mmCIF file of C-alpha atoms and ligand atoms in Angstrom:
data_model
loop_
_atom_site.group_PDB
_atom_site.id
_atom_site.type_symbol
_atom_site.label_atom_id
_atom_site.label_comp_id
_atom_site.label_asym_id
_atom_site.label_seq_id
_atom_site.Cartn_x
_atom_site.Cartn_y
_atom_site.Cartn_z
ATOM 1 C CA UNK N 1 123.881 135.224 -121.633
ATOM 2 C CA UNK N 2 125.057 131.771 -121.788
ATOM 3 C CA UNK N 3 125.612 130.730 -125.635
ATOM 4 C CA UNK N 4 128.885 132.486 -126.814
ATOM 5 C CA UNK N 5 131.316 132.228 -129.558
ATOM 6 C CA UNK N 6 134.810 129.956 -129.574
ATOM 7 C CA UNK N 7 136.241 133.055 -128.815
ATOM 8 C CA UNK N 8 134.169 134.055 -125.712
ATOM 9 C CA UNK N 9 132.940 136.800 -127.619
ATOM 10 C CA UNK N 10 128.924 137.646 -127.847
ATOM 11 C CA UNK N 11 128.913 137.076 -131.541
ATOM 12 C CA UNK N 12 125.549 138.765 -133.793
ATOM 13 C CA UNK N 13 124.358 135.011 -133.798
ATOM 14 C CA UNK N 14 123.826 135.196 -129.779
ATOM 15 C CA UNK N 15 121.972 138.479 -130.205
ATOM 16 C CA UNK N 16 119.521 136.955 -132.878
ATOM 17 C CA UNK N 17 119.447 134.015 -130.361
ATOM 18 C CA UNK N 18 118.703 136.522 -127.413
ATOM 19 C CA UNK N 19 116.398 138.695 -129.013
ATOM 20 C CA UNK N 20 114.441 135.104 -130.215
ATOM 21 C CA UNK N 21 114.448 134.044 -127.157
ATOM 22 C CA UNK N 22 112.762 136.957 -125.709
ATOM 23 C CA UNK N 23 115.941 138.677 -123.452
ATOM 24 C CA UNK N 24 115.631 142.368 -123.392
ATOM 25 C CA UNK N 25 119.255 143.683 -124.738
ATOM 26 C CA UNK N 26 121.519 145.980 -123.344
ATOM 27 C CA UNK N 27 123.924 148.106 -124.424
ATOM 28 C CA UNK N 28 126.182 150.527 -123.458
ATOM 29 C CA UNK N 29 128.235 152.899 -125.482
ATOM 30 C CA UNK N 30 132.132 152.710 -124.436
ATOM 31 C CA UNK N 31 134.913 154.941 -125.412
ATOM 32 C CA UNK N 32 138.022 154.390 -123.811
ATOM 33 C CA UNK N 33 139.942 151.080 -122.118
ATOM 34 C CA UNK N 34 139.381 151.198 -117.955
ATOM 35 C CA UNK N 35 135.863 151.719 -118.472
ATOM 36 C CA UNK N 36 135.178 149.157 -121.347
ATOM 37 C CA UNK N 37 136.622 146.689 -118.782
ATOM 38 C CA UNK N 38 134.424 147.264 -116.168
ATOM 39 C CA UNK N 39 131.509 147.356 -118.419
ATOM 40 C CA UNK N 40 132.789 144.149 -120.024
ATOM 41 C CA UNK N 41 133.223 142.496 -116.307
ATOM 42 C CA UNK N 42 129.277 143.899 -115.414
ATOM 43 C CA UNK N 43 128.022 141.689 -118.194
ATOM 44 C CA UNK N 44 126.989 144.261 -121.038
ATOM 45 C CA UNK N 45 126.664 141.780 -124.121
ATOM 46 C CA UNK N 46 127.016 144.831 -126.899
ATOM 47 C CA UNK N 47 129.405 148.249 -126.507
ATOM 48 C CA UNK N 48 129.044 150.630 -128.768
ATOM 49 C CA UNK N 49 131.840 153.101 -129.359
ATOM 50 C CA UNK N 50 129.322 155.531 -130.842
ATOM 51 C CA UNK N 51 130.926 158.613 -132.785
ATOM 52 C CA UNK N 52 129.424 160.222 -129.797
ATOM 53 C CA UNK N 53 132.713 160.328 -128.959
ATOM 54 C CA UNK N 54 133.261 163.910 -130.655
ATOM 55 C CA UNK N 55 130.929 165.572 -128.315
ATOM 56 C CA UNK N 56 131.050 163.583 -124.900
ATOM 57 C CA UNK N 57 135.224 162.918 -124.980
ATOM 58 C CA UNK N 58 136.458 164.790 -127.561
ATOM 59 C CA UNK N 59 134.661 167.915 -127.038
ATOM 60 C CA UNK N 60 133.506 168.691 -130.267
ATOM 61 C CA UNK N 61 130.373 170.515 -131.117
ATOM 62 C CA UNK N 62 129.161 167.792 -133.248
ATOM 63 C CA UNK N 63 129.334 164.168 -134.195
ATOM 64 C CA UNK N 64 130.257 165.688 -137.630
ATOM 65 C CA UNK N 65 133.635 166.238 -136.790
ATOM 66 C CA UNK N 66 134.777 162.813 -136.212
ATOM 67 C CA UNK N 67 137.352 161.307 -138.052
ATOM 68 C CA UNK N 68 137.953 157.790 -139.217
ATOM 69 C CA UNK N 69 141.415 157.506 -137.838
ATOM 70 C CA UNK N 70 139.883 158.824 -134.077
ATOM 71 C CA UNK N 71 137.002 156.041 -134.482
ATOM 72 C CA UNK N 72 139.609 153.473 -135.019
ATOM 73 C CA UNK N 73 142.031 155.016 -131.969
ATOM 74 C CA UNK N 74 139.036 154.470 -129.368
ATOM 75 C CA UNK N 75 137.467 151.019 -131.041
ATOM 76 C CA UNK N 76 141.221 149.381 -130.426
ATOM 77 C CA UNK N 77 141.025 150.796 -126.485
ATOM 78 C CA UNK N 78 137.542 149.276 -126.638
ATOM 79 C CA UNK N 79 137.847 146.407 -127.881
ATOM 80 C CA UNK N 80 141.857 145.727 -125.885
ATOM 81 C CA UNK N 81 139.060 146.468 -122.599
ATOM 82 C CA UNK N 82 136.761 143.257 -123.387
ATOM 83 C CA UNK N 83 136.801 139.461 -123.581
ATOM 84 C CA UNK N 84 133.030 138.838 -124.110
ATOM 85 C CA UNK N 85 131.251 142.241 -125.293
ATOM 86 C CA UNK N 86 130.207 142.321 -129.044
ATOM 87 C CA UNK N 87 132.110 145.718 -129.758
ATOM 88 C CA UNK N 88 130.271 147.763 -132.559
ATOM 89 C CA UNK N 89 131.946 150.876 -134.165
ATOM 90 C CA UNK N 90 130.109 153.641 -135.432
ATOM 91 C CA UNK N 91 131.112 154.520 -138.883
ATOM 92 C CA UNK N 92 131.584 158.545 -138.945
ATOM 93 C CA UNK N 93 130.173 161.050 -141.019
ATOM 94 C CA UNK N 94 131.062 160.508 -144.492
ATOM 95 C CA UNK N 95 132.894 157.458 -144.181
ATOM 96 C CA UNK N 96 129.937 154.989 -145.976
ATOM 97 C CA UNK N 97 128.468 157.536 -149.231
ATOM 98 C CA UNK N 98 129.522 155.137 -151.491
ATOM 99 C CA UNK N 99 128.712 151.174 -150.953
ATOM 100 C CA UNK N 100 132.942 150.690 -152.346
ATOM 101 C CA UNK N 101 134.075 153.325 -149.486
ATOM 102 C CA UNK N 102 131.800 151.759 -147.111
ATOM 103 C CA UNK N 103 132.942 148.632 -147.175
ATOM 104 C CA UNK N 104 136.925 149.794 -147.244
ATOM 105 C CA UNK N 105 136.256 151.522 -143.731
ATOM 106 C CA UNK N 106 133.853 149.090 -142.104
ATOM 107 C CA UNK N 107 136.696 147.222 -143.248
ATOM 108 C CA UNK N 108 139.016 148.922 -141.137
ATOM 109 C CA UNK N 109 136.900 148.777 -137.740
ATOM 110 C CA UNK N 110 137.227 144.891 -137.994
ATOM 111 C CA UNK N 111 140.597 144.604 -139.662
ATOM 112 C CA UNK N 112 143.264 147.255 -137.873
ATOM 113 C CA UNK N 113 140.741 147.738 -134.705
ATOM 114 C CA UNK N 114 139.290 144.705 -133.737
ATOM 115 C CA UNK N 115 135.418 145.608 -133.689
ATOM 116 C CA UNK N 116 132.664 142.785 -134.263
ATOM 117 C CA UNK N 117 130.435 144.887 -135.897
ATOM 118 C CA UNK N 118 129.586 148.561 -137.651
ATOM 119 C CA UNK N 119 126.710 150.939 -137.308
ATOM 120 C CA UNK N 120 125.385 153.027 -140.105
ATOM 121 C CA UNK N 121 122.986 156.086 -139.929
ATOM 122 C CA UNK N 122 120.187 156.187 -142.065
ATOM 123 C CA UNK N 123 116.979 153.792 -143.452
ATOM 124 C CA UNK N 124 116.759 153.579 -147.271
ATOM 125 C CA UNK N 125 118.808 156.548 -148.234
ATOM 126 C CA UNK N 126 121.946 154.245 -146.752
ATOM 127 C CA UNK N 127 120.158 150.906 -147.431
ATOM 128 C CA UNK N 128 122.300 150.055 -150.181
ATOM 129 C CA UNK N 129 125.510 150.614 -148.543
ATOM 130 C CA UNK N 130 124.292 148.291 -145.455
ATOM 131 C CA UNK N 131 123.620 145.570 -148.362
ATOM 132 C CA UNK N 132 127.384 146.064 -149.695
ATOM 133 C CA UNK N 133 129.318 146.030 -146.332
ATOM 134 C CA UNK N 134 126.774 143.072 -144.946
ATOM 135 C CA UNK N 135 127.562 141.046 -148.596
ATOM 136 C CA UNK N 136 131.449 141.764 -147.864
ATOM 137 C CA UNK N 137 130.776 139.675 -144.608
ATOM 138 C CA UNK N 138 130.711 142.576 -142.091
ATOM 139 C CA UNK N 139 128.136 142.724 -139.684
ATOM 140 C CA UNK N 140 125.644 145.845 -139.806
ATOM 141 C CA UNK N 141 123.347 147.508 -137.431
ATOM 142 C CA UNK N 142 121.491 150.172 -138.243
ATOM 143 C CA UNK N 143 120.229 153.897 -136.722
ATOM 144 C CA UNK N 144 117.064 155.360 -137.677
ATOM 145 C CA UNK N 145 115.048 157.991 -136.346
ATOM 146 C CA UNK N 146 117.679 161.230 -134.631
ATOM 147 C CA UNK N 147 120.431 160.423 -136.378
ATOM 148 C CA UNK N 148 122.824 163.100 -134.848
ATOM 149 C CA UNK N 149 125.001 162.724 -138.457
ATOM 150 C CA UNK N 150 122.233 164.432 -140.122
ATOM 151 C CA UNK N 151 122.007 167.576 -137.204
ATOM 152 C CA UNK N 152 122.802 170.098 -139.628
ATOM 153 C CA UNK N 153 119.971 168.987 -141.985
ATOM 154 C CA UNK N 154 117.150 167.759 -139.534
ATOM 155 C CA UNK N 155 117.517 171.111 -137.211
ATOM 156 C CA UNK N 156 117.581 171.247 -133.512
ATOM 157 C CA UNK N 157 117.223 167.646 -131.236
ATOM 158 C CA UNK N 158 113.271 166.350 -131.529
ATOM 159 C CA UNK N 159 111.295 163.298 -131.461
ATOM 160 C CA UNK N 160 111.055 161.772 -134.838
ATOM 161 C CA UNK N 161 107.890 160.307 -136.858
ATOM 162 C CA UNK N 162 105.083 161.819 -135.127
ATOM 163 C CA UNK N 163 102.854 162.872 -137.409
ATOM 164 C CA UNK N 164 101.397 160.174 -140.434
ATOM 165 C CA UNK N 165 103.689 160.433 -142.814
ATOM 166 C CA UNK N 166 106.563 161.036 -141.263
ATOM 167 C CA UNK N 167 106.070 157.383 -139.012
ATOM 168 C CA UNK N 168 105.433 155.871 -142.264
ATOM 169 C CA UNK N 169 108.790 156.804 -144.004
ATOM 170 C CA UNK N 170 110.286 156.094 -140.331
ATOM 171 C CA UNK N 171 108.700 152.360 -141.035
ATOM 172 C CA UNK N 172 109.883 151.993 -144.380
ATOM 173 C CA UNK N 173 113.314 153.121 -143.204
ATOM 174 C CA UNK N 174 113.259 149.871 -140.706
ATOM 175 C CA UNK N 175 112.231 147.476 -143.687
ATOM 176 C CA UNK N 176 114.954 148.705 -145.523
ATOM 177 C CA UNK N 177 117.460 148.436 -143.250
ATOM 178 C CA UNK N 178 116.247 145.091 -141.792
ATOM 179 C CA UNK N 179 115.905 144.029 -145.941
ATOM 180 C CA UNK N 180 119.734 145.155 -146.549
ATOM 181 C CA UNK N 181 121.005 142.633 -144.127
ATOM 182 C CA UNK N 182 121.547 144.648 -141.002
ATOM 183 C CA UNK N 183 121.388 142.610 -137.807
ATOM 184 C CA UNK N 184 119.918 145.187 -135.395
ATOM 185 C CA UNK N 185 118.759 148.553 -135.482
ATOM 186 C CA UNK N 186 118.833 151.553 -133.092
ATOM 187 C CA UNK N 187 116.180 153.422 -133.286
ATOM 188 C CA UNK N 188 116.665 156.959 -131.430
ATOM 189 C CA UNK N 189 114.360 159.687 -130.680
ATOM 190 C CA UNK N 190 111.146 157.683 -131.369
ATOM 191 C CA UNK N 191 107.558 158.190 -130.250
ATOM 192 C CA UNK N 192 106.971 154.521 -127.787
ATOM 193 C CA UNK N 193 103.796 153.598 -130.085
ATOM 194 C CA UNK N 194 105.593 153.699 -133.030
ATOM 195 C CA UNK N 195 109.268 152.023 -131.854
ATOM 196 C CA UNK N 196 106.697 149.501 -130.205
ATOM 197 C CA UNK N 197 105.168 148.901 -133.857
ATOM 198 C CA UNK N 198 108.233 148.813 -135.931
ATOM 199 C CA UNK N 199 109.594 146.106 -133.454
ATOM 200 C CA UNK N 200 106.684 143.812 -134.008
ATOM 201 C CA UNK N 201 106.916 144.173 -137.279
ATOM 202 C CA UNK N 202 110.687 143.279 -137.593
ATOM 203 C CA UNK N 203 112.550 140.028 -137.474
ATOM 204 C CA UNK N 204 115.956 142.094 -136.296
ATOM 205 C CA UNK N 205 115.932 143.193 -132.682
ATOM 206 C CA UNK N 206 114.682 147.152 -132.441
ATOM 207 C CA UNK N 207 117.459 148.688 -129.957
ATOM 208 C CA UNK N 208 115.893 152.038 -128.299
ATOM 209 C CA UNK N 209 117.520 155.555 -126.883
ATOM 210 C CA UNK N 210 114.690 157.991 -126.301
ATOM 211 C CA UNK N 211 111.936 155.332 -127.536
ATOM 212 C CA UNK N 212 110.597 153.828 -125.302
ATOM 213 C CA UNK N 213 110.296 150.445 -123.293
ATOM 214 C CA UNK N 214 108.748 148.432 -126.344
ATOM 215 C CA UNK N 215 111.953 147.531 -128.081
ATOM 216 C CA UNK N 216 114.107 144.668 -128.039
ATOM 217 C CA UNK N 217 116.954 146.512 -126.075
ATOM 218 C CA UNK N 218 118.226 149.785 -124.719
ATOM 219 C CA UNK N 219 121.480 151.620 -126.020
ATOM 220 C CA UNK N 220 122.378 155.054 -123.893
ATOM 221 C CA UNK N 221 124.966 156.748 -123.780
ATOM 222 C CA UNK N 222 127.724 155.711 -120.974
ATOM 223 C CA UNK N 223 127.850 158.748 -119.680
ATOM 224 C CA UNK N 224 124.895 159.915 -119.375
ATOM 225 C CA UNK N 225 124.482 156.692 -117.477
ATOM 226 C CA UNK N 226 127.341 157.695 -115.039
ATOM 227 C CA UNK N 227 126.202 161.360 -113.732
ATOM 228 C CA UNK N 228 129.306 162.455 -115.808
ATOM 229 C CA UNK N 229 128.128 165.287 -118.272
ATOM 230 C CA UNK N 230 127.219 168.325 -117.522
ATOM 231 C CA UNK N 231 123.569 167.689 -118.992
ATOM 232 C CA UNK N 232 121.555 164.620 -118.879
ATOM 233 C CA UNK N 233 118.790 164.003 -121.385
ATOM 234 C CA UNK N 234 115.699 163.659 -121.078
ATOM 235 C CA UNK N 235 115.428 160.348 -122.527
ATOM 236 C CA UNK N 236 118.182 159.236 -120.232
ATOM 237 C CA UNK N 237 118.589 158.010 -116.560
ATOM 238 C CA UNK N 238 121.248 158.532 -114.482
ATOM 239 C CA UNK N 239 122.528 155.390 -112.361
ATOM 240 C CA UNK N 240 125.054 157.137 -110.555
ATOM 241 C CA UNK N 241 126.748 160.863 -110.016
ATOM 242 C CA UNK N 242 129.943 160.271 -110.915
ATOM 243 C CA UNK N 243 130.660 164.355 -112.066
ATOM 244 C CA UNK N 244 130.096 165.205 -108.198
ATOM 245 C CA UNK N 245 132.287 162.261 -106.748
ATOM 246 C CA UNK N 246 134.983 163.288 -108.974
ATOM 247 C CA UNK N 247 134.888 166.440 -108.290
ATOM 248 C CA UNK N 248 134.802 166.182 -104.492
ATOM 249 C CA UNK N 249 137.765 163.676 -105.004
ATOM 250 C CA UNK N 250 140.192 166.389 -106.652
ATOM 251 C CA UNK N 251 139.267 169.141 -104.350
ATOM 252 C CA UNK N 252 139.934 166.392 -101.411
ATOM 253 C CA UNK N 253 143.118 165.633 -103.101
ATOM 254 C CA UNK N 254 144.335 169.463 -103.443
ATOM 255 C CA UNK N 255 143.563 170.000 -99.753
ATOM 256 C CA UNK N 256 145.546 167.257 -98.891
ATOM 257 C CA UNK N 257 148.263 168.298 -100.965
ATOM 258 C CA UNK N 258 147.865 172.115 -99.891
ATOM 259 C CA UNK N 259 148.048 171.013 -96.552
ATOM 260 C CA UNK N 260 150.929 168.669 -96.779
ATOM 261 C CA UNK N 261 149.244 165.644 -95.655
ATOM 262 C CA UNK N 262 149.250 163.587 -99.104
ATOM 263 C CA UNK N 263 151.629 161.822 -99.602
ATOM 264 C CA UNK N 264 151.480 159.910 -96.161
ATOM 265 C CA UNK N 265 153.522 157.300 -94.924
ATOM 266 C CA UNK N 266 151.186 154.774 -96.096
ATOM 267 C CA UNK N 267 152.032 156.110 -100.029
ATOM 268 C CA UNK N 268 155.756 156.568 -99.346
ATOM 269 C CA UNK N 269 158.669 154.658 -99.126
ATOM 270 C CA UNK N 270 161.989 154.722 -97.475
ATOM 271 C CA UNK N 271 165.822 153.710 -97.244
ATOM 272 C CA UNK N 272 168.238 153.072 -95.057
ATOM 273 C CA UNK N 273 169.410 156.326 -93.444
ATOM 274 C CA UNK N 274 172.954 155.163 -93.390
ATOM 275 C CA UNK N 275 173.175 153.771 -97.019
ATOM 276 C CA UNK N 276 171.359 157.331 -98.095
ATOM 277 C CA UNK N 277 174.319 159.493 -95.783
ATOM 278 C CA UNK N 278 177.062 157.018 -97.997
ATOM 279 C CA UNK N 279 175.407 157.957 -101.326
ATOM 280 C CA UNK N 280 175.048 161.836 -100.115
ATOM 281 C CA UNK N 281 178.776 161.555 -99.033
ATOM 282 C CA UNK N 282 177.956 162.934 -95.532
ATOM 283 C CA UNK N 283 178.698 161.213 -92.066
ATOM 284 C CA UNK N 284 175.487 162.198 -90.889
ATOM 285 C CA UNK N 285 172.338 163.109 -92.859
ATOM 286 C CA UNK N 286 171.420 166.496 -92.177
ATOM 287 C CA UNK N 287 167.966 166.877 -93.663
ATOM 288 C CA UNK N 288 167.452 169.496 -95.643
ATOM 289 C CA UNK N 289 165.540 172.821 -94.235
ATOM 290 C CA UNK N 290 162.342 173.826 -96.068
ATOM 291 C CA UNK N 291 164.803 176.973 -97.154
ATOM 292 C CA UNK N 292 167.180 174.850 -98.928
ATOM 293 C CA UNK N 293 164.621 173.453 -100.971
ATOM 294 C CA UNK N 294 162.861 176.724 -101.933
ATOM 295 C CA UNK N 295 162.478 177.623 -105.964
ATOM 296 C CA UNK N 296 164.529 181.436 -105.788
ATOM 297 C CA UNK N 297 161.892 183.581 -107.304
ATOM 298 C CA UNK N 298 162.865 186.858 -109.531
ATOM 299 C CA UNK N 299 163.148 188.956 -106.675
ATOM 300 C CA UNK N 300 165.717 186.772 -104.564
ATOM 301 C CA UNK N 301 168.096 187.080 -107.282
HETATM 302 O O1 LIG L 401 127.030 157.689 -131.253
HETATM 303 C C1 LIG L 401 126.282 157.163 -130.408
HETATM 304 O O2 LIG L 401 126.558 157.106 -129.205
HETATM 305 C C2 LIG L 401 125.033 156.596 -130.895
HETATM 306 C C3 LIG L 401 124.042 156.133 -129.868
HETATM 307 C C4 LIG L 401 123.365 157.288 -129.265
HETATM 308 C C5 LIG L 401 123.091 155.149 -130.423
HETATM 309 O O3 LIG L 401 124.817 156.537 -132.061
#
């Protein structure tokens, strides 16, 4: 990436400019402040703080359960993590049914949060609402194919548009989106053909989870990336194991602390004996003996 905004930040204009230049995007979904930095400092141009969030941090069962106000909470960490990355917030479940409400809270994402950009479910059944926020000035990507919104609705997890008509409505749902002003689109849970086909046949860049290696880019989720769930995907591919090197790390650190050896001198400090004696009033410090310090327990007393 080399053509940025005034700001420093990736701006939609240096994705277009990417994408027409024939870069491959990526992206990265982002939650939370320490990790957007790092991500930030590794060069991802786009974070997404994807309403994921309910089920991989929050622990929900289901995007569904997001709130506005926790979107906004996690964009701000995102976006106080980042100097360069084009931070995109997902707007949550209800949150854009009406084109008026959809622009007050992709409002909101830029305003009180910070965010470059929002991302809306749905092809022409939220086309309209894309055309509102993107006329209010707001930047739009779209998300067609799984939309995890729509779980209750579209059933269990599958691969969408495989058989005739259902990869032509998926095609029509990219023309709309790309027609109602939206600068990208994800498109998730997509046979390869047909992600392959809707990207040559779109101006926008085509931004692929589970479709394949003929889009523009590649969105997955961050930790799926990281080894950090407790089930990866098929669609995704883990980079590193970071669920087994934390896990070895805490059972390291309660040994350590079981055994007394944590802290060490190397994580403690000290005084002066004699100014320590002055403050305990004694002549001489008598240290204390590991009786002294014990917590009585019911039966001592
Ligand atoms: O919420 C999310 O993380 C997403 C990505 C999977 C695209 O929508």
């Amino acid at each position: 990436m080399s053509a940025t905004s005034s700001s420093g930040r990736i701006t939609v204009q240096d994705i277009a400019r990417m994408h027409a230049d024939g870069q491959r995007i990526p992206m990265l979904t982002a939650y939370d402040y320490p990790t957007a930095r790092i991500l930030d400092d590794a060069g991802i141009p786009m974070l997404l703080v994807g309403d994921s969030l309910g089920e991989v941090m929050l622990g929900y069962e289901s995007t569904v359960r997001v709130s506005m106000d926790e979107m906004l909470h996690h964009v701000k960490a995102v976006v106080r993590g980042t100097q360069r990355a084009l931070v995109v917030g997902d707007m949550p479940f209800l949150s854009y049914e009406q084109p008026d409400q959809a622009v007050e809270n992709a409002g909101r994402f830029l305003r009180e949060a910070g965010a470059q950009a929002v991302k809306v479910e749905g092809g022409v059944r939220t086309s309209r609402a894309i055309e509102t926020v993107v006329r209010a000035g707001i930047p739009v990507m779209g998300h067609i194919g799984w939309t995890p919104q729509a779980k209750l609705g579209m059933g269990r997890v599958r691969v969408q548009g495989r058989t005739r008509d259902a990869a032509q409505r998926l095609l029509s749902d990219a023309i709309a989106v790309q027609a109602a002003g939206a600068f990208a689109i994800v498109l998730e849970l997509v046979p390869e053909q047909l992600a392959a086909a809707i990207t040559a046949r779109l101006r926008i860049p085509t931004i692929g989870i589970g479709a394949g290696a003929g889009c523009s880019g590649q969105v997955q989720v961050v930790t799926d990336l990281l080894g950090l769930g407790s089930f990866v995907p098929r669609h995704a591919r883990p980079y590193a194991h970071l669920r087994e090197t934390i896990a070895e790390a805490a059972r390291a650190y309660a040994a350590d602390v079981t055994a007394g050896t944590f802290p060490g001198e190397a994580e403690s400090s000290r005084m002066d004996e004699s100014v320590l004696a002055e403050a305990l009033g004694q002549g001489e410090l008598d240290r204390p003996s590991p009786d002294t310090l014990r917590i009585p327990l019911d039966r001592d007393l």
